[in-house]
């Protein structure tokens, strides 16, 4: 028994070292900008760079719109499939997995061909149109995560009976979705939202090919031309991702508990 | 007779090629408590769901209070429903659950609070307003579900096996509570169950269903004592079925095993030589000859089960086995397996199954 515990700790230690040593090395390197002493100069430069603020702000805004679009598409779709079209679930699951299989570069070239300035839907003819197309593209990229998160949330509640209980009490579809279904899968939706956020913040291909001032191309540009700042940026991006994950954990404590498993 | 409050007329429901409910008819008076009783798959829940509006009948119509509601959506029917799985909204407190229908209807906040408090008093859980469903026992959750269903003062209350998920003791107390609340509010109620004891104990009338049809509709007393079909007789209560041969149709005599039983007036057109299925409830049979019992059969005791206050005895008679119950008496030892025995009964209690 004691031997088993010893080896468990060894494996845990190796795993932790695998994850933390590169991270610690990056932190250490990012703080060596000033010769001979550790400093946060690289962080100050990065955070003080107007391009950082502009691109990060742009990407945060794009992430928010992507989340809104994703929730508006995925929640009603996943709900309706669970309620009325369960036979379509395998097909929809396959479709939502496609963005994992089809590279973003293929999707974005498709967009450029479909929505160029000479097409019937010329999204690319204006900046706002291109922004909109970028958000749509991001929503597509985030679809596998958002759909799975919401579907898993819906699996934890008795969708059909709750819907019927609300209907018989006089509720219409809007009330049912907003006051019964959404609050009960809110944590799942938030999980999907934070995953979407993490994807959008670091996304490079689409933003670069659509020529939008997003955080991903800025990261790439800094990485190619500077020494210490990319390490500081990597740590900042990492902190943002971890912050998102921590928020999921904190919010999941407030999830409505299932009434079907009392005490 | 006044028009019925709820009228289910020639309702049929098919799912693809499968017909689940066939030509179902039922009239329910205002304030009446009617149970749909039947085995799984008999169509009782489908009929209830058609009344609720969750399923649309393939044919026929449903009228409530003189208004045809067949094609109305569930949220337009003003019907309350309690589900087997409670179906309380996990994100809402007890008070919010009960007030949900009132809020949807646009009732002012103060009126909602007053009605919720009234409902909590009715179900005797006034201290539970701020609890969440997961903090309640199954019985408490179902009482909250009942309060939620009746809070908006629905025309009709539908109960879809509301006691099935509860343990035996809670079931008995809750069914009595449901009946008492129903009587107090005078609300017309349809109760779906597969538990005959539940149906017999709380219903004004029972519709026994089988194969998508109502086999018999009647009071619990009629259903139990005068079952109209073989299925009803077998499904409701314990029944001993004996094969008998009509020996003299005019005199109404039937031979069971080697003994003659008089069933005058019950043979219903049977001819001499016909074979009949005859049924007797265990409580209608006595061990040994008893005064006032005009018929008897001889056999051998094959099983004895001591059940506490009651002893269930099985007696082999020819090719048939008859169960009967005797009260336990500390002064009298139970009969022994293998003993010769005579059972007696009143021929009036014998049912001829068609």
Coordinates of C-alpha atoms in Angstrom, one line a residue:
Chain A
X1 CA 0.0 0.0 0.0
X2 CA 2.8 2.4 1.0
X3 CA 4.8 1.5 -2.1
X4 CA 1.7 2.2 -4.2
X5 CA 1.4 5.7 -2.6
X6 CA 5.1 6.4 -3.2
X7 CA 4.8 5.6 -6.9
X8 CA 1.6 7.7 -7.1
X9 CA 3.6 10.7 -5.8
X10 CA 6.5 10.0 -8.2
X11 CA 4.1 10.0 -11.1
X12 CA 2.3 13.1 -9.8
X13 CA 5.7 14.8 -9.4
X14 CA 6.8 14.0 -12.9
X15 CA 3.5 15.2 -14.3
X16 CA 3.7 18.4 -12.3
X17 CA 7.4 18.9 -13.4
X18 CA 6.4 18.4 -17.1
X19 CA 3.8 21.2 -16.8
X20 CA 5.4 23.6 -14.5
X21 CA 9.1 23.6 -15.4
X22 CA 8.5 25.2 -18.9
X23 CA 6.1 27.6 -17.3
X24 CA 8.6 28.6 -14.6
X25 CA 11.4 28.8 -17.2
X26 CA 9.2 31.2 -19.3
X27 CA 8.4 33.3 -16.2
X28 CA 12.0 33.4 -15.3
X29 CA 13.1 34.4 -18.8
X30 CA 10.4 37.0 -19.1
X31 CA 11.8 38.7 -16.0
X32 CA 15.4 38.9 -17.2
X33 CA 15.1 41.8 -19.5
X34 CA 17.1 44.1 -17.2
X35 CA 20.7 42.8 -17.1
X36 CA 21.7 41.2 -13.8
X37 CA 18.4 41.6 -11.9
X38 CA 14.8 40.3 -12.2
X39 CA 12.3 42.9 -13.3
X40 CA 8.8 43.2 -14.8
X41 CA 10.1 45.5 -17.6
X42 CA 8.9 43.1 -20.3
X43 CA 5.4 43.1 -18.7
X44 CA 5.4 46.9 -18.4
X45 CA 6.4 47.3 -22.1
X46 CA 3.8 44.8 -23.2
X47 CA 1.0 46.2 -21.1
X48 CA 2.0 49.8 -22.0
X49 CA 2.1 49.1 -25.7
X50 CA -1.0 50.8 -27.3
X51 CA -1.1 47.9 -29.9
X52 CA -1.5 45.4 -27.0
X53 CA -4.4 47.4 -25.5
X54 CA -6.0 47.9 -28.9
X55 CA -5.6 44.3 -30.1
X56 CA -6.5 42.8 -26.7
X57 CA -9.6 45.0 -26.5
X58 CA -10.6 44.1 -30.0
X59 CA -10.3 40.4 -29.3
X60 CA -12.2 40.7 -26.0
X61 CA -15.0 42.4 -27.9
X62 CA -14.9 39.8 -30.6
X63 CA -15.0 37.1 -28.0
X64 CA -18.1 38.6 -26.3
X65 CA -20.0 38.8 -29.6
X66 CA -18.8 35.3 -30.4
X67 CA -20.2 34.1 -27.1
X68 CA -23.5 35.9 -27.6
X69 CA -23.8 34.4 -31.1
X70 CA -22.8 31.0 -30.0
X71 CA -25.3 31.0 -27.1
X72 CA -28.1 32.2 -29.4
X73 CA -27.4 29.5 -31.9
X74 CA -26.4 26.6 -29.7
X75 CA -28.8 26.8 -26.7
X76 CA -32.1 26.7 -28.6
X77 CA -30.7 24.2 -31.1
X78 CA -29.3 21.8 -28.4
X79 CA -32.6 22.2 -26.4
X80 CA -34.8 21.5 -29.4
X81 CA -32.8 18.5 -30.4
X82 CA -33.0 17.0 -26.9
X83 CA -36.8 17.8 -26.7
X84 CA -38.1 17.1 -30.2
X85 CA -35.5 15.7 -32.5
X86 CA -33.3 13.3 -30.6
X87 CA -32.8 11.2 -33.7
X88 CA -30.9 14.2 -35.2
X89 CA -28.3 14.2 -32.4
X90 CA -25.6 12.1 -34.0
X91 CA -25.8 14.2 -37.2
X92 CA -25.6 17.5 -35.3
X93 CA -22.8 16.2 -33.1
X94 CA -20.9 15.3 -36.3
X95 CA -21.5 18.7 -37.8
X96 CA -20.3 20.4 -34.6
X97 CA -17.1 18.4 -34.7
X98 CA -16.3 19.5 -38.3
X99 CA -14.4 22.7 -37.2
X100 CA -12.0 20.4 -35.4
X101 CA -11.3 18.5 -38.6
X102 CA -11.4 21.2 -41.2
X103 CA -8.5 23.7 -40.6
X104 CA -9.4 27.3 -40.0
X105 CA -7.5 28.3 -43.1
X106 CA -9.9 26.3 -45.2
X107 CA -12.9 27.9 -43.5
X108 CA -11.5 31.4 -43.9
X109 CA -10.6 30.9 -47.6
X110 CA -14.2 29.6 -48.1
X111 CA -15.4 32.8 -46.5
X112 CA -13.2 35.0 -48.7
X113 CA -14.5 33.3 -51.8
X114 CA -18.2 33.3 -50.6
X115 CA -18.4 36.8 -49.1
X116 CA -15.8 38.8 -51.2
X117 CA -16.7 42.3 -52.2
X118 CA -18.2 41.1 -55.5
X119 CA -20.4 38.4 -53.9
X120 CA -24.1 38.8 -53.3
X121 CA -23.3 39.0 -49.5
X122 CA -20.2 41.3 -49.5
X123 CA -19.2 41.0 -45.9
X124 CA -15.6 41.7 -46.8
X125 CA -16.4 45.0 -48.5
X126 CA -16.3 46.9 -45.1
X127 CA -14.5 46.7 -41.8
X128 CA -17.7 46.1 -39.9
X129 CA -18.7 43.4 -42.3
X130 CA -15.4 41.7 -41.9
X131 CA -15.6 42.0 -38.2
X132 CA -19.0 40.3 -38.4
X133 CA -17.6 37.5 -40.6
X134 CA -14.7 37.1 -38.1
X135 CA -17.2 36.7 -35.3
X136 CA -19.2 34.1 -37.3
X137 CA -16.0 32.3 -38.0
X138 CA -15.0 32.3 -34.4
X139 CA -18.5 31.0 -33.4
X140 CA -17.9 28.1 -35.9
X141 CA -14.4 27.4 -34.4
X142 CA -15.9 27.4 -30.9
X143 CA -18.9 25.3 -31.9
X144 CA -17.5 21.9 -30.8
X145 CA -16.8 23.2 -27.3
X146 CA -20.0 25.3 -26.9
X147 CA -22.3 22.5 -28.2
X148 CA -20.8 19.9 -26.0
X149 CA -20.8 22.0 -22.9
X150 CA -24.5 23.0 -23.4
X151 CA -25.5 19.4 -24.4
X152 CA -23.8 18.0 -21.3
X153 CA -25.7 20.6 -19.2
X154 CA -29.0 19.6 -20.8
X155 CA -28.3 16.0 -20.0
X156 CA -28.2 16.7 -16.3
X157 CA -31.9 18.0 -16.3
X158 CA -35.1 16.3 -17.4
X159 CA -35.6 18.7 -20.3
X160 CA -38.9 17.2 -21.5
X161 CA -40.7 17.1 -18.1
X162 CA -39.5 20.5 -17.1
X163 CA -40.7 21.9 -20.4
X164 CA -44.1 20.3 -20.0
X165 CA -44.3 21.4 -16.4
X166 CA -43.7 25.0 -17.5
X167 CA -46.0 24.7 -20.5
X168 CA -48.9 23.4 -18.4
X169 CA -48.4 26.4 -16.0
X170 CA -49.0 28.7 -18.9
X171 CA -45.5 29.4 -20.1
X172 CA -44.6 30.1 -23.7
X173 CA -41.4 29.1 -25.4
X174 CA -39.6 32.3 -24.6
X175 CA -40.4 31.9 -20.9
X176 CA -39.5 28.3 -20.9
X177 CA -36.1 28.9 -22.4
X178 CA -35.1 32.0 -20.5
X179 CA -36.6 31.1 -17.0
X180 CA -36.5 27.3 -16.9
X181 CA -33.9 25.8 -19.3
X182 CA -31.2 28.5 -19.4
X183 CA -30.9 29.0 -15.7
X184 CA -30.5 25.3 -15.2
X185 CA -27.8 25.0 -17.8
X186 CA -26.2 28.3 -17.1
X187 CA -23.0 26.8 -15.7
X188 CA -22.6 24.7 -18.8
X189 CA -23.2 27.7 -21.0
X190 CA -20.6 29.7 -19.0
X191 CA -18.1 26.8 -19.4
X192 CA -18.7 26.9 -23.1
X193 CA -18.4 30.7 -23.0
X194 CA -15.0 30.7 -21.3
X195 CA -13.7 28.1 -23.6
X196 CA -14.9 30.3 -26.5
X197 CA -13.1 33.2 -24.9
X198 CA -9.9 31.3 -24.6
X199 CA -10.1 30.2 -28.2
X200 CA -10.9 33.7 -29.6
X201 CA -8.2 35.5 -27.5
X202 CA -5.4 33.4 -29.0
X203 CA -6.8 32.8 -32.5
X204 CA -4.4 33.7 -35.3
X205 CA -5.3 32.2 -38.7
X206 CA -8.7 33.8 -39.3
X207 CA -7.9 37.2 -37.9
X208 CA -4.6 37.4 -39.8
X209 CA -6.1 36.3 -43.2
X210 CA -9.1 38.6 -42.7
X211 CA -6.6 41.3 -41.8
X212 CA -8.3 42.3 -38.5
X213 CA -6.3 43.9 -35.6
X214 CA -6.8 41.0 -33.2
X215 CA -4.6 39.8 -30.3
X216 CA -3.5 36.6 -32.1
X217 CA -1.7 38.3 -35.0
X218 CA -0.2 40.8 -32.5
X219 CA 1.2 37.9 -30.4
X220 CA 2.7 36.4 -33.5
X221 CA 4.2 39.7 -34.6
X222 CA 5.8 40.4 -31.2
X223 CA 7.1 36.8 -31.0
X224 CA 8.8 37.1 -34.3
X225 CA 10.6 40.4 -33.5
X226 CA 11.3 40.6 -29.8
X227 CA 13.1 38.5 -27.1
X228 CA 11.6 39.0 -23.7
X229 CA 8.1 40.4 -24.5
X230 CA 6.8 37.2 -26.2
X231 CA 7.6 35.3 -22.9
X232 CA 5.7 38.0 -20.9
X233 CA 2.8 37.8 -23.4
X234 CA 2.7 34.0 -23.1
X235 CA 2.4 34.3 -19.4
X236 CA -0.3 37.0 -19.6
X237 CA -2.3 34.8 -22.1
X238 CA -1.8 31.8 -19.7
X239 CA -3.0 33.8 -16.8
X240 CA -6.1 34.9 -18.7
X241 CA -6.9 31.3 -19.6
X242 CA -6.4 30.1 -16.0
X243 CA -8.5 33.0 -14.8
X244 CA -11.3 31.7 -17.1
X245 CA -10.9 28.2 -15.9
X246 CA -11.0 29.4 -12.3
X247 CA -14.2 31.3 -13.0
X248 CA -15.8 28.2 -14.3
X249 CA -14.9 26.4 -11.1
X250 CA -16.2 29.2 -8.9
X251 CA -19.4 29.6 -10.8
X252 CA -20.1 25.8 -10.9
X253 CA -20.6 26.1 -7.1
X254 CA -23.7 28.1 -7.7
X255 CA -25.2 25.6 -10.2
X256 CA -28.8 24.6 -9.3
X257 CA -28.6 21.2 -7.8
X258 CA -30.7 18.4 -9.2
X259 CA -34.0 17.9 -7.4
X260 CA -34.1 14.3 -8.4
X261 CA -31.4 13.4 -6.0
X262 CA -32.6 14.9 -2.7
X263 CA -30.1 14.8 0.1
Chain B
X1 CA -78.5 15.1 -16.5
X2 CA -76.4 18.2 -16.8
X3 CA -73.6 18.3 -19.3
X4 CA -70.4 16.7 -18.0
X5 CA -67.5 19.0 -17.1
X6 CA -64.9 17.0 -18.9
X7 CA -66.0 15.0 -21.9
X8 CA -63.6 12.8 -23.8
X9 CA -65.3 11.7 -27.0
X10 CA -64.3 8.9 -29.3
X11 CA -60.6 9.8 -28.8
X12 CA -58.1 7.8 -30.7
X13 CA -54.3 8.2 -30.8
X14 CA -51.9 6.4 -33.2
X15 CA -48.1 6.7 -33.3
X16 CA -47.3 5.6 -36.9
X17 CA -48.9 2.3 -37.4
X18 CA -49.4 1.6 -33.7
X19 CA -52.7 2.6 -32.2
X20 CA -52.2 3.4 -28.5
X21 CA -55.7 4.6 -27.7
X22 CA -58.8 3.4 -29.4
X23 CA -62.2 5.0 -29.3
X24 CA -61.9 6.2 -25.7
X25 CA -65.0 7.8 -24.2
X26 CA -65.4 9.2 -20.7
X27 CA -67.6 11.9 -19.1
X28 CA -66.4 13.4 -15.8
X29 CA -68.6 15.5 -13.6
X30 CA -67.5 18.7 -12.0
X31 CA -65.5 18.0 -8.8
X32 CA -65.3 14.3 -9.5
X33 CA -62.1 12.3 -8.8
X34 CA -61.6 9.7 -11.6
X35 CA -58.7 7.3 -11.8
X36 CA -57.3 5.7 -15.0
X37 CA -56.2 2.3 -13.8
X38 CA -54.4 -0.2 -16.0
X39 CA -51.1 -2.0 -16.7
X40 CA -48.2 -0.4 -18.4
X41 CA -48.9 0.4 -22.1
X42 CA -52.6 0.4 -21.7
X43 CA -52.8 4.0 -22.9
X44 CA -53.8 5.7 -19.7
X45 CA -51.0 8.2 -19.7
X46 CA -51.5 8.9 -23.4
X47 CA -55.2 9.8 -22.7
X48 CA -54.0 12.1 -19.8
X49 CA -51.4 13.7 -22.0
X50 CA -54.1 14.4 -24.7
X51 CA -56.2 16.1 -22.0
X52 CA -53.1 18.1 -21.0
X53 CA -52.4 19.0 -24.6
X54 CA -49.0 17.3 -24.9
X55 CA -50.3 14.9 -27.5
X56 CA -52.9 15.7 -30.2
X57 CA -55.6 13.1 -30.7
X58 CA -55.6 11.4 -34.1
X59 CA -59.4 11.5 -33.9
X60 CA -62.1 12.5 -31.5
X61 CA -62.5 15.6 -29.2
X62 CA -62.0 16.7 -25.7
X63 CA -64.4 19.2 -24.1
X64 CA -63.9 21.0 -20.8
X65 CA -66.6 23.2 -19.4
X66 CA -68.4 23.1 -22.7
X67 CA -65.4 24.3 -24.7
X68 CA -63.6 22.2 -27.2
X69 CA -59.9 22.2 -26.2
X70 CA -58.8 19.4 -28.5
X71 CA -56.5 21.7 -30.6
X72 CA -55.4 24.1 -27.8
X73 CA -51.8 24.3 -26.7
X74 CA -51.0 23.1 -23.2
X75 CA -50.4 26.7 -22.0
X76 CA -53.9 27.8 -23.2
X77 CA -55.9 25.1 -21.4
X78 CA -55.8 26.2 -17.7
X79 CA -55.1 22.7 -16.6
X80 CA -52.8 21.7 -13.7
X81 CA -50.6 18.7 -13.8
X82 CA -48.5 16.8 -11.3
X83 CA -45.8 14.6 -12.8
X84 CA -44.3 11.3 -11.6
X85 CA -40.8 12.8 -11.6
X86 CA -42.0 15.9 -9.6
X87 CA -40.6 18.2 -12.3
X88 CA -39.9 21.1 -9.8
X89 CA -37.7 23.7 -11.3
X90 CA -34.3 23.1 -9.6
X91 CA -33.2 26.8 -10.0
X92 CA -36.3 28.1 -8.1
X93 CA -37.2 28.0 -4.4
X94 CA -40.3 26.3 -3.2
X95 CA -42.2 29.7 -3.2
X96 CA -41.0 30.6 -6.7
X97 CA -42.0 27.1 -7.9
X98 CA -45.5 27.5 -6.5
X99 CA -45.7 31.1 -7.8
X100 CA -44.4 30.2 -11.3
X101 CA -47.8 29.8 -13.0
X102 CA -49.1 32.9 -11.2
X103 CA -46.2 35.0 -12.4
X104 CA -46.6 33.7 -15.9
X105 CA -50.2 34.8 -15.7
X106 CA -49.1 38.3 -14.7
X107 CA -50.6 38.3 -11.2
X108 CA -49.3 41.2 -9.0
X109 CA -46.5 40.3 -6.6
X110 CA -48.5 40.8 -3.4
X111 CA -51.3 38.5 -4.7
X112 CA -48.7 35.9 -5.7
X113 CA -47.2 36.0 -2.2
X114 CA -50.6 35.6 -0.6
X115 CA -51.5 32.7 -2.8
X116 CA -48.2 30.9 -2.3
X117 CA -48.6 31.2 1.5
X118 CA -52.1 29.8 1.2
X119 CA -50.9 26.9 -0.9
X120 CA -48.0 26.2 1.6
X121 CA -50.6 26.1 4.4
X122 CA -52.8 23.7 2.4
X123 CA -50.0 21.2 1.9
X124 CA -48.8 21.8 5.5
X125 CA -45.3 22.9 4.6
X126 CA -45.4 26.6 5.5
X127 CA -41.8 26.7 6.7
X128 CA -40.4 25.5 3.4
X129 CA -40.9 28.6 1.2
X130 CA -37.2 29.4 0.9
X131 CA -35.9 25.9 0.4
X132 CA -34.7 24.6 -3.0
X133 CA -36.1 21.3 -4.4
X134 CA -32.9 19.4 -3.7
X135 CA -33.3 20.2 0.0
X136 CA -36.6 18.3 0.2
X137 CA -37.6 14.7 0.5
X138 CA -39.5 13.0 -2.4
X139 CA -42.8 13.3 -0.5
X140 CA -42.3 17.0 0.2
X141 CA -41.3 17.6 -3.4
X142 CA -44.5 16.0 -4.7
X143 CA -46.6 18.1 -2.3
X144 CA -44.9 21.2 -3.6
X145 CA -45.6 20.0 -7.1
X146 CA -49.3 19.6 -6.2
X147 CA -49.3 23.1 -4.7
X148 CA -47.7 24.5 -7.8
X149 CA -50.3 22.7 -10.0
X150 CA -53.3 24.0 -8.1
X151 CA -52.0 27.5 -7.3
X152 CA -53.3 29.1 -10.6
X153 CA -56.8 27.6 -9.8
X154 CA -56.9 25.3 -12.9
X155 CA -60.2 24.0 -14.2
X156 CA -58.8 20.4 -14.2
X157 CA -56.1 18.7 -12.2
X158 CA -54.2 15.9 -13.9
X159 CA -52.1 13.5 -11.8
X160 CA -49.7 11.3 -13.7
X161 CA -48.7 8.5 -11.4
X162 CA -47.7 11.1 -8.7
X163 CA -47.0 8.5 -6.0
X164 CA -45.0 5.9 -8.0
X165 CA -41.6 7.3 -7.0
X166 CA -42.3 7.4 -3.3
X167 CA -41.9 4.7 -0.6
X168 CA -44.9 2.8 0.6
X169 CA -45.7 4.7 3.8
X170 CA -45.4 8.1 2.1
X171 CA -47.6 6.9 -0.7
X172 CA -50.5 6.1 1.6
X173 CA -50.3 9.3 3.5
X174 CA -49.9 11.4 0.4
X175 CA -52.7 9.8 -1.5
X176 CA -55.0 10.6 1.5
X177 CA -53.7 14.1 1.5
X178 CA -54.3 14.5 -2.2
X179 CA -57.8 13.3 -1.9
X180 CA -58.5 15.6 1.1
X181 CA -57.1 18.6 -0.8
X182 CA -59.1 17.7 -3.9
X183 CA -62.3 17.4 -1.9
X184 CA -61.6 20.7 -0.1
X185 CA -61.0 22.6 -3.3
X186 CA -63.7 20.7 -5.3
X187 CA -61.4 20.4 -8.3
X188 CA -62.1 18.0 -11.0
X189 CA -59.3 15.5 -11.1
X190 CA -57.9 12.7 -13.3
X191 CA -55.5 10.4 -11.6
X192 CA -53.4 7.9 -13.5
X193 CA -52.1 4.9 -11.7
X194 CA -51.3 1.2 -12.2
X195 CA -51.8 0.6 -8.5
X196 CA -55.3 -0.8 -7.9
X197 CA -55.2 -0.1 -4.1
X198 CA -54.5 3.6 -4.8
X199 CA -57.3 3.8 -7.3
X200 CA -59.8 1.9 -5.2
X201 CA -59.1 4.0 -2.1
X202 CA -59.3 7.5 -3.4
X203 CA -61.5 7.6 -6.5
X204 CA -65.1 8.5 -7.0
X205 CA -64.9 6.4 -10.2
X206 CA -62.3 4.3 -11.9
X207 CA -61.8 3.7 -15.6
X208 CA -60.0 0.4 -16.0
X209 CA -58.0 0.5 -19.2
X210 CA -56.6 -2.2 -21.3
X211 CA -55.3 -2.2 -24.9
X212 CA -56.1 1.5 -25.4
X213 CA -59.8 1.1 -24.4
X214 CA -61.8 1.7 -21.2
X215 CA -62.8 -1.9 -20.2
X216 CA -65.1 -0.6 -17.5
X217 CA -65.9 2.7 -15.9
X218 CA -67.5 2.5 -12.4
X219 CA -67.3 3.2 -8.7
X220 CA -64.6 1.3 -6.9
X221 CA -67.3 -0.8 -5.4
X222 CA -68.7 -1.7 -8.8
X223 CA -65.3 -2.3 -10.3
X224 CA -64.3 -4.6 -7.5
X225 CA -67.5 -6.5 -6.9
X226 CA -69.0 -6.5 -10.4
X227 CA -66.2 -6.5 -12.9
X228 CA -67.6 -6.3 -16.4
X229 CA -64.8 -8.3 -18.1
X230 CA -62.3 -11.0 -17.4
X231 CA -59.5 -8.5 -17.6
X232 CA -61.1 -6.2 -15.0
X233 CA -61.8 -9.1 -12.7
X234 CA -58.2 -10.3 -13.0
X235 CA -56.5 -6.9 -12.8
X236 CA -58.4 -5.5 -9.8
X237 CA -57.8 -7.5 -6.7
X238 CA -56.9 -11.1 -6.3
X239 CA -59.2 -13.5 -8.0
X240 CA -59.7 -17.3 -8.1
X241 CA -60.8 -18.4 -11.6
X242 CA -62.5 -21.8 -11.8
X243 CA -63.6 -23.6 -14.9
X244 CA -67.2 -24.8 -14.9
X245 CA -69.6 -26.5 -17.2
X246 CA -73.2 -25.5 -17.7
X247 CA -75.2 -28.6 -16.8
X248 CA -78.7 -27.1 -17.0
X249 CA -78.9 -23.7 -18.5
X250 CA -82.6 -23.3 -17.6
X251 CA -82.1 -24.0 -13.9
X252 CA -78.8 -22.1 -13.9
X253 CA -76.7 -25.0 -12.6
X254 CA -73.0 -25.3 -13.3
X255 CA -70.7 -28.2 -12.5
X256 CA -67.4 -27.2 -10.9
X257 CA -65.1 -30.1 -10.3
X258 CA -67.7 -32.8 -9.5
X259 CA -70.1 -30.5 -7.6
X260 CA -73.1 -28.5 -8.7
X261 CA -73.3 -24.8 -8.1
X262 CA -76.4 -22.8 -8.7
X263 CA -75.9 -19.6 -10.7
X264 CA -79.4 -18.8 -11.6
X265 CA -79.8 -15.5 -13.5
X266 CA -76.0 -15.1 -14.1
X267 CA -75.5 -17.4 -17.1
X268 CA -76.4 -14.7 -19.6
X269 CA -77.4 -16.7 -22.5
X270 CA -75.0 -19.6 -22.0
X271 CA -76.2 -23.0 -23.2
X272 CA -76.1 -26.4 -21.5
X273 CA -72.6 -27.9 -22.2
X274 CA -70.9 -24.5 -22.4
X275 CA -67.7 -24.1 -20.5
X276 CA -67.5 -21.0 -18.3
X277 CA -64.9 -19.1 -16.3
X278 CA -66.1 -18.5 -12.8
X279 CA -64.4 -16.2 -10.4
X280 CA -64.4 -15.8 -6.6
X281 CA -62.6 -13.3 -4.5
X282 CA -60.5 -14.8 -1.7
X283 CA -62.6 -13.0 1.0
X284 CA -65.8 -14.5 -0.3
X285 CA -64.6 -18.0 0.5
X286 CA -64.5 -19.7 3.9
X287 CA -62.7 -22.8 5.0
X288 CA -65.2 -25.4 6.1
X289 CA -68.9 -25.2 5.9
X290 CA -70.3 -21.9 7.1
X291 CA -73.9 -20.8 7.7
X292 CA -75.3 -18.7 4.9
X293 CA -73.0 -20.2 2.3
X294 CA -75.0 -22.2 -0.1
X295 CA -72.2 -23.8 -2.2
X296 CA -69.2 -25.9 -1.3
X297 CA -66.3 -27.6 -3.0
X298 CA -63.8 -30.2 -1.6
X299 CA -60.1 -30.3 -2.1
X300 CA -56.7 -30.5 -0.4
X301 CA -54.7 -27.8 1.2
X302 CA -51.6 -27.2 -1.0
X303 CA -50.0 -24.1 0.6
X304 CA -50.4 -22.0 3.8
X305 CA -48.9 -18.6 4.1
X306 CA -48.8 -16.8 7.5
X307 CA -49.1 -13.1 6.8
X308 CA -49.6 -11.9 10.4
X309 CA -53.2 -10.8 10.9
X310 CA -54.3 -13.0 7.9
X311 CA -53.5 -16.5 6.8
X312 CA -53.6 -17.1 3.1
X313 CA -54.5 -20.7 2.3
X314 CA -54.4 -22.3 -1.2
X315 CA -56.7 -25.3 -1.7
X316 CA -56.3 -27.6 -4.7
X317 CA -59.7 -28.4 -6.2
X318 CA -59.5 -30.8 -9.2
X319 CA -57.3 -29.0 -11.6
X320 CA -57.9 -25.6 -10.0
X321 CA -56.2 -23.9 -7.1
X322 CA -58.3 -21.5 -4.9
X323 CA -56.8 -18.9 -2.6
X324 CA -58.7 -17.8 0.5
X325 CA -57.9 -15.7 3.5
X326 CA -58.7 -16.5 7.1
X327 CA -58.1 -14.2 10.1
X328 CA -55.3 -15.3 12.4
X329 CA -56.6 -16.5 15.8
X330 CA -54.0 -17.3 18.4
X331 CA -56.3 -20.0 19.8
X332 CA -56.6 -21.8 16.5
X333 CA -53.5 -23.2 14.8
X334 CA -53.3 -22.7 11.0
X335 CA -54.4 -25.6 8.7
X336 CA -51.7 -28.0 7.6
X337 CA -50.6 -28.6 4.0
X338 CA -52.0 -31.9 2.7
X339 CA -55.1 -31.8 4.9
X340 CA -58.4 -32.5 3.2
X341 CA -60.5 -29.3 3.2
X342 CA -63.9 -28.1 2.2
X343 CA -64.5 -24.5 1.1
X344 CA -67.8 -22.8 1.1
X345 CA -69.1 -19.7 -0.5
X346 CA -72.3 -18.0 -1.5
X347 CA -73.2 -18.5 -5.1
X348 CA -74.2 -14.9 -5.2
X349 CA -70.5 -14.0 -4.8
X350 CA -69.5 -16.0 -7.8
X351 CA -68.8 -14.0 -10.9
X352 CA -69.2 -15.3 -14.4
X353 CA -66.5 -13.9 -16.6
X354 CA -67.2 -13.0 -20.2

